[in-house]
Tab-separated table of C-alpha atoms in Angstrom:
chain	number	residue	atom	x	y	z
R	1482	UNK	CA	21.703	-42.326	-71.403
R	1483	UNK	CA	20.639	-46.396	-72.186
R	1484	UNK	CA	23.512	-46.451	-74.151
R	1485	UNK	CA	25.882	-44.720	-71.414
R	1486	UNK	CA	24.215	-47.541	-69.066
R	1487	UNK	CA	24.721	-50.481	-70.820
R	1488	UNK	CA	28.385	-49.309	-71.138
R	1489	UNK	CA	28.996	-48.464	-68.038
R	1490	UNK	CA	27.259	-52.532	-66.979
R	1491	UNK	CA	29.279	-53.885	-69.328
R	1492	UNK	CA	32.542	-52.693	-68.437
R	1493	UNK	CA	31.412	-53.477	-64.385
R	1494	UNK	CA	30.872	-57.289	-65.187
R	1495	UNK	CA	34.570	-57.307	-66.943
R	1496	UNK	CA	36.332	-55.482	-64.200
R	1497	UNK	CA	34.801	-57.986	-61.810
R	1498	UNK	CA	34.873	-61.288	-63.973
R	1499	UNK	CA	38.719	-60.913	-63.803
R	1500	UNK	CA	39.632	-60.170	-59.959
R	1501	UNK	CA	36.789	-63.024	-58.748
R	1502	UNK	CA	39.265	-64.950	-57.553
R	1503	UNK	CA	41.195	-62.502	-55.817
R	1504	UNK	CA	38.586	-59.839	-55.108
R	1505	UNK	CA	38.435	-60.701	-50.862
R	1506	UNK	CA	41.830	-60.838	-50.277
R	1507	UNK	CA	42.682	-57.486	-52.595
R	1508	UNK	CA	39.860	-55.641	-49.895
R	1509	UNK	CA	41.440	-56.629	-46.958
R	1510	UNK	CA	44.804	-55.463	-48.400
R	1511	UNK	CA	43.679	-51.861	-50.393
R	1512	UNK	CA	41.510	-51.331	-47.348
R	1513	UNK	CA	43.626	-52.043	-44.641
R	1514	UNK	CA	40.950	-54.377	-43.292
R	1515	UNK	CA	38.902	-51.901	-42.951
R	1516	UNK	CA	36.171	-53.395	-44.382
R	1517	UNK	CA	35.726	-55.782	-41.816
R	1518	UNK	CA	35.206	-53.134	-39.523
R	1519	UNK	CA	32.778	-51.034	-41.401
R	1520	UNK	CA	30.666	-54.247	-42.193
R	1521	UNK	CA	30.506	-54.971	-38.510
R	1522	UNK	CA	29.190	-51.772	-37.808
R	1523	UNK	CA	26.876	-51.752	-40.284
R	1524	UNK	CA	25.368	-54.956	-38.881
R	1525	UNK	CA	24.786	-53.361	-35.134
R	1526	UNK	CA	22.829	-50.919	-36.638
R	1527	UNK	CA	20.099	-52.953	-38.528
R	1528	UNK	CA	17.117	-54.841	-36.559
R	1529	UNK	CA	17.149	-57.365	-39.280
R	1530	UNK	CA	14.319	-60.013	-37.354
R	1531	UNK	CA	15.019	-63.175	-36.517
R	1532	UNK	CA	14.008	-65.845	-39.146
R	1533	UNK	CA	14.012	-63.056	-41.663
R	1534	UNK	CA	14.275	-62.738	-45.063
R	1535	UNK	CA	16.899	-60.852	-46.284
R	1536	UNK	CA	17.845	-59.753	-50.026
R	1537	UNK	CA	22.051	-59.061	-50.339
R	1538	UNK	CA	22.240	-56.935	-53.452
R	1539	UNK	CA	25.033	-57.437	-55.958
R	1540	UNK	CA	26.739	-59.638	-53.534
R	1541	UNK	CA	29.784	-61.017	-55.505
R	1542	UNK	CA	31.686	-63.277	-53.465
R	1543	UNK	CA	29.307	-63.410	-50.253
R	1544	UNK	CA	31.646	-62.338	-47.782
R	1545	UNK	CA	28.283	-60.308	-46.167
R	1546	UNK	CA	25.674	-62.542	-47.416
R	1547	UNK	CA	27.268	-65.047	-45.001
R	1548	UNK	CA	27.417	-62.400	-42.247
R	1549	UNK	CA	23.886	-62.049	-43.020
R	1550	UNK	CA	23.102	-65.656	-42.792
R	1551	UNK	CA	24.694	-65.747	-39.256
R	1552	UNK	CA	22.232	-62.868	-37.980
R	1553	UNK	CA	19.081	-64.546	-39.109
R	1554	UNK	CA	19.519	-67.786	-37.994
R	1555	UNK	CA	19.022	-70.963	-39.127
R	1556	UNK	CA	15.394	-70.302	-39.471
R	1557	UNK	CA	15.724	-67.540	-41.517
R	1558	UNK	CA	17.011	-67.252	-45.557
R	1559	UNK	CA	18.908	-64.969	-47.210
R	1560	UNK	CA	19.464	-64.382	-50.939
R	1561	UNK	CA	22.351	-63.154	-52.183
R	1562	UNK	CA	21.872	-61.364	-55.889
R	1563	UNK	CA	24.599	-60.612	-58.279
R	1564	UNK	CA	24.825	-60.177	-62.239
R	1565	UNK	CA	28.718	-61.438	-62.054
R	1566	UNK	CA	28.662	-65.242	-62.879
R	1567	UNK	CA	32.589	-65.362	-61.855
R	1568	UNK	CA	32.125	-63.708	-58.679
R	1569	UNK	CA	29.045	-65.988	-57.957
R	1570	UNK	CA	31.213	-68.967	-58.478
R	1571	UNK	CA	33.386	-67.902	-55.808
R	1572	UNK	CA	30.746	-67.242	-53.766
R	1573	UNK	CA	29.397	-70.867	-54.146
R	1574	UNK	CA	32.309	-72.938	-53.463
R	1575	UNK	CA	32.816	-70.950	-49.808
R	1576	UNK	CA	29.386	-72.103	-49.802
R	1577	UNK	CA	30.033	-75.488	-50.435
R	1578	UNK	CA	33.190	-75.375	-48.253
R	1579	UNK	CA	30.676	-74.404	-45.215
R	1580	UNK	CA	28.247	-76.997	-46.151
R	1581	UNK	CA	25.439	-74.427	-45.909
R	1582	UNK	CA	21.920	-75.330	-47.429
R	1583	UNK	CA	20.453	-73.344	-50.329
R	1584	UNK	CA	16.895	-72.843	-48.216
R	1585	UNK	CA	19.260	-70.633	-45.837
R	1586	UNK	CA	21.746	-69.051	-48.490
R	1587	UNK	CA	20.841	-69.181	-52.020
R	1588	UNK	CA	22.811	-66.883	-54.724
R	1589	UNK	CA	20.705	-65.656	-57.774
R	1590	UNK	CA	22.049	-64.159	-61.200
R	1591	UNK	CA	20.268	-61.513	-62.047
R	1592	UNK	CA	20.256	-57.742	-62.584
R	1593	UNK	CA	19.786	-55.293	-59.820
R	1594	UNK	CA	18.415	-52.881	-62.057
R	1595	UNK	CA	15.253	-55.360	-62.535
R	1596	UNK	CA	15.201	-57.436	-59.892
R	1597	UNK	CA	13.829	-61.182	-60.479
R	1598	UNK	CA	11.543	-60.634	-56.910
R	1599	UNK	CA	7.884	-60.171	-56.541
R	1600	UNK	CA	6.917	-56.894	-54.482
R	1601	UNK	CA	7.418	-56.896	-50.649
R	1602	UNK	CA	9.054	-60.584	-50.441
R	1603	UNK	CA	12.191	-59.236	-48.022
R	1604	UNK	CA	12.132	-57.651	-44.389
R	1605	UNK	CA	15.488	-56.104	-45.870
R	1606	UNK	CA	17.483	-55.412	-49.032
R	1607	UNK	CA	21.616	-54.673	-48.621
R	1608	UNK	CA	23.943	-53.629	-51.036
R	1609	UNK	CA	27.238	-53.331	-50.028
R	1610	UNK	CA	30.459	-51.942	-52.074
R	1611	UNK	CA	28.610	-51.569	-55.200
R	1612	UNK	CA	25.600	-49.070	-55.193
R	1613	UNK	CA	28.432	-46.720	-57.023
R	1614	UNK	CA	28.795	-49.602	-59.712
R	1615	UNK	CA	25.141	-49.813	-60.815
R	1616	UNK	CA	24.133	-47.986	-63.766
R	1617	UNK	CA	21.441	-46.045	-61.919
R	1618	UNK	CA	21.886	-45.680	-58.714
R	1619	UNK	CA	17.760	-44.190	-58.220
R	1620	UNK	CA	16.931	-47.397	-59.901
R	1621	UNK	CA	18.731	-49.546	-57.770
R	1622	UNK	CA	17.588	-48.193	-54.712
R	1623	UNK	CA	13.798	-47.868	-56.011
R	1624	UNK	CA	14.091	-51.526	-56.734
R	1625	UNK	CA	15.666	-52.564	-53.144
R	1626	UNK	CA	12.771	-50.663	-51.694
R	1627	UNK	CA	9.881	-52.708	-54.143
R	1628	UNK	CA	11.134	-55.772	-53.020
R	1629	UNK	CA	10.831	-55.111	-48.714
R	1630	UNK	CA	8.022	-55.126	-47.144
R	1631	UNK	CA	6.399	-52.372	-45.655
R	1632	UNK	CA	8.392	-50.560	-42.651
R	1633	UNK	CA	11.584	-53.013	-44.284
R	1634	UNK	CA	15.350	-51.474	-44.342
R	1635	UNK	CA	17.505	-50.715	-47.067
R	1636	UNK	CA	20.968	-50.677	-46.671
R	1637	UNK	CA	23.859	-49.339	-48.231
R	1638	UNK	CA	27.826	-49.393	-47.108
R	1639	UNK	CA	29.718	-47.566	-49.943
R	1640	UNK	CA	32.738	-45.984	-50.328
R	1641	UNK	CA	32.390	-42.529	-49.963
R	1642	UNK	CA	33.941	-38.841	-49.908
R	1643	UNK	CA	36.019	-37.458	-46.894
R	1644	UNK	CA	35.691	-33.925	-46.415
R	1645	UNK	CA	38.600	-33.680	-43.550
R	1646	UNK	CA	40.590	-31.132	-46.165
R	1647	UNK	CA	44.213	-32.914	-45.339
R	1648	UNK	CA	43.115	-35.999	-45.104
R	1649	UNK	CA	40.873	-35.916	-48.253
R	1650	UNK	CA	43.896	-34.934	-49.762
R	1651	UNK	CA	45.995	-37.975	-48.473
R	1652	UNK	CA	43.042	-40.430	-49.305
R	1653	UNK	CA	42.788	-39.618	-53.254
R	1654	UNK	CA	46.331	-39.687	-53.287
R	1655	UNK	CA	46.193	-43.205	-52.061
R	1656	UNK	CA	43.436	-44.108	-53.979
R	1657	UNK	CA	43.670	-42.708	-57.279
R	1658	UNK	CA	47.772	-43.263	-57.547
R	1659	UNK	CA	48.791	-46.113	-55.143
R	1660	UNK	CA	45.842	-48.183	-54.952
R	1661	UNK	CA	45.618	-48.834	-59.210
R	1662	UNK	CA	49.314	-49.687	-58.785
R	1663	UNK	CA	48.648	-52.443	-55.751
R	1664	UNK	CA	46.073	-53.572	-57.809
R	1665	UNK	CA	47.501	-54.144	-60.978
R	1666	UNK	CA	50.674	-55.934	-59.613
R	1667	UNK	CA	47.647	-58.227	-57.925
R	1668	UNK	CA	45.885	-59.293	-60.449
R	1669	UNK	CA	48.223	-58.902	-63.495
R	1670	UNK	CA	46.466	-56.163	-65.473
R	1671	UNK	CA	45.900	-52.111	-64.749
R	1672	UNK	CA	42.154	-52.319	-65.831
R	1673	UNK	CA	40.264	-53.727	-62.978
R	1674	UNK	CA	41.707	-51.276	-60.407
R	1675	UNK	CA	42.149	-48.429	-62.214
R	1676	UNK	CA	38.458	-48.022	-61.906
R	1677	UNK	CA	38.252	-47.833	-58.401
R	1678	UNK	CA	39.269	-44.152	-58.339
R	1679	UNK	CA	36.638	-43.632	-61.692
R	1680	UNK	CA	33.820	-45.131	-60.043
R	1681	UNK	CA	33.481	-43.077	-57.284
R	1682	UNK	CA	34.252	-39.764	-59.308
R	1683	UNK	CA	30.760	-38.932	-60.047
R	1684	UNK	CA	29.243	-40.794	-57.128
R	1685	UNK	CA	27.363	-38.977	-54.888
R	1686	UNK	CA	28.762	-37.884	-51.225
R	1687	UNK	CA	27.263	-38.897	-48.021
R	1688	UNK	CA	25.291	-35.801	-47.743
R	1689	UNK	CA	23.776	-36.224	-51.090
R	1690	UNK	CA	22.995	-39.764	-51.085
R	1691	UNK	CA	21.230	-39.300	-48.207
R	1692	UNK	CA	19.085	-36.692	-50.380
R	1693	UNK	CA	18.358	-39.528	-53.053
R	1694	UNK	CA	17.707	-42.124	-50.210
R	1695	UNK	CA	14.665	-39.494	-49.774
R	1696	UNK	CA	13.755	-39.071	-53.356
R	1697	UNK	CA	12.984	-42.379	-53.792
R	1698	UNK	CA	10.795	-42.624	-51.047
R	1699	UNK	CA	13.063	-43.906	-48.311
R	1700	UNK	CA	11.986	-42.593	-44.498
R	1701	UNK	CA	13.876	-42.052	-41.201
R	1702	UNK	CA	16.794	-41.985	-43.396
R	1703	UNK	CA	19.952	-41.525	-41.632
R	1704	UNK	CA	23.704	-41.901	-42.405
R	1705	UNK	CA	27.240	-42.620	-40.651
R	1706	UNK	CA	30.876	-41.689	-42.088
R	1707	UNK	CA	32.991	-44.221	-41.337
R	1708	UNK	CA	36.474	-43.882	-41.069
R	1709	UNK	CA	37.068	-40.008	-41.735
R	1710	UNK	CA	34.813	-40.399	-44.782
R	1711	UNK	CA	36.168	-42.889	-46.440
R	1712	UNK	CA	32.805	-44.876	-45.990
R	1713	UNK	CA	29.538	-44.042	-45.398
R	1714	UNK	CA	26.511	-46.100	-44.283
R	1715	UNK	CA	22.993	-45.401	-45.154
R	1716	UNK	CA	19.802	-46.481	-43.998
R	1717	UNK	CA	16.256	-46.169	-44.720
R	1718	UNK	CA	12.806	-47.182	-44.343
R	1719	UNK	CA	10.175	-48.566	-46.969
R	1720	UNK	CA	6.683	-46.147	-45.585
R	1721	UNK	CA	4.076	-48.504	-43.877
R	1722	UNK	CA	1.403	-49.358	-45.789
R	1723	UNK	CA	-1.734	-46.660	-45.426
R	1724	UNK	CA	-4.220	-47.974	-43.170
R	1725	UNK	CA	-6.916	-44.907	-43.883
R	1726	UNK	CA	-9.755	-46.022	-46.035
């Protein structure tokens, strides 16, 4: 199972090292722009505090670490953590192209499997697009919910399962034979998108992640299928501390 991890890490960082440079415009295309829409959603459902802290898990190019930044205020930081040094880069020079200051959005290479954060340093902990990329996705999410304080949010918008039975059956058409295809005229190789379709084979559904949201220790946990199914938005809880003696 290590060894099935570090693969599967390994051949992550590759796939994303070579679309960096294209990987926001290729989501607006594949997704018909619906990614915009999903994000926005996603944000009217968190109470992320003003002058928060906020931790943006495996954020790549910081298209919602930005977002992020905007809902905070100017008083409030978020960091943006990613194990991708290409997509990082990209994610930097929009920085520097919005002049925004590092104590209000700093990006962090790291792993989100151990996270470089002491316990309880974030009010909440996002991962967007990726949770199906991450070696272990328990892991992960035990880790986003180490790093919030108690009664914090984690998030996660995904990609997810419709279970419409005609229109699941359009989707994975799209997906597993026209999407690679897009993809690879894109960004000059068939690698990159042709594991779209493999990553979210053995991903969990909606239904189910909601299940693991619990097993890690998540509360109130609750769910939204966006789109038909196509993605799904989680949410849950870090317990409050125990006040009992």
């Amino acid at each position: 199972m290590v060894r099935e991890n570090v693969n599967k890490a390994e051949h992550v960082h590759s796939v994303f090292s070579q679309i960096a440079g294209r990987y926001d415009f290729m989501n607006s295309v594949l997704s018909f722009q619906q990614h915009r829409l999903w994000r926005r959603f996603a944000m009217r459902q968190l109470q992320i505090p003003a002058a928060g802290k906020v931790l943006d898990v495996a954020a790549g190019t910081g298209a919602w670490t930005f977002a992020l930044a905007e809902t905070v205020g100017e008083d409030g930081r978020v960091v943006g953590l990613d194990f991708c040094k290409e997509m990082l880069d990209v994610a930097r020079v929009r920085q520097n192209e919005m002049k925004t200051p590092s104590d209000h959005v700093l990006f962090i290479e790291g792993n989100a499997m151990e996270m470089p954060f002491q316990d309880n340093e974030f009010d909440v902990a996002t991962i967007g697009f990726a949770l199906r990329n991450v070696p272990d996705v328990r892991q992960c999410l035990s880790e986003m919910m180490r790093v919030i304080k108690p009664g914090g949010t984690v998030v996660s918008l995904e990609l997810s399962k419709p279970q419409i039975p005609v229109f699941r059956q359009m989707y994975y058409f799209y997906f597993q034979k026209i999407l690679p295809y897009l993809g690879a005229m894109a960004v000059g190789s068939k690698t990159p998108y042709a594991w779209l379709p493999e990553s979210l084979a053995d991903f969990p559904d909606r239904i189910r992640l909601e299940g693991i949201f619990r097993e890690v220790g998540l509360q109130r946990v609750r769910s939204y299928a966006l789109t038909g199914g196509i993605a799904a938005l989680h949410i849950g809880l870090k317990p409050e501390e125990s006040t009992a003696p």
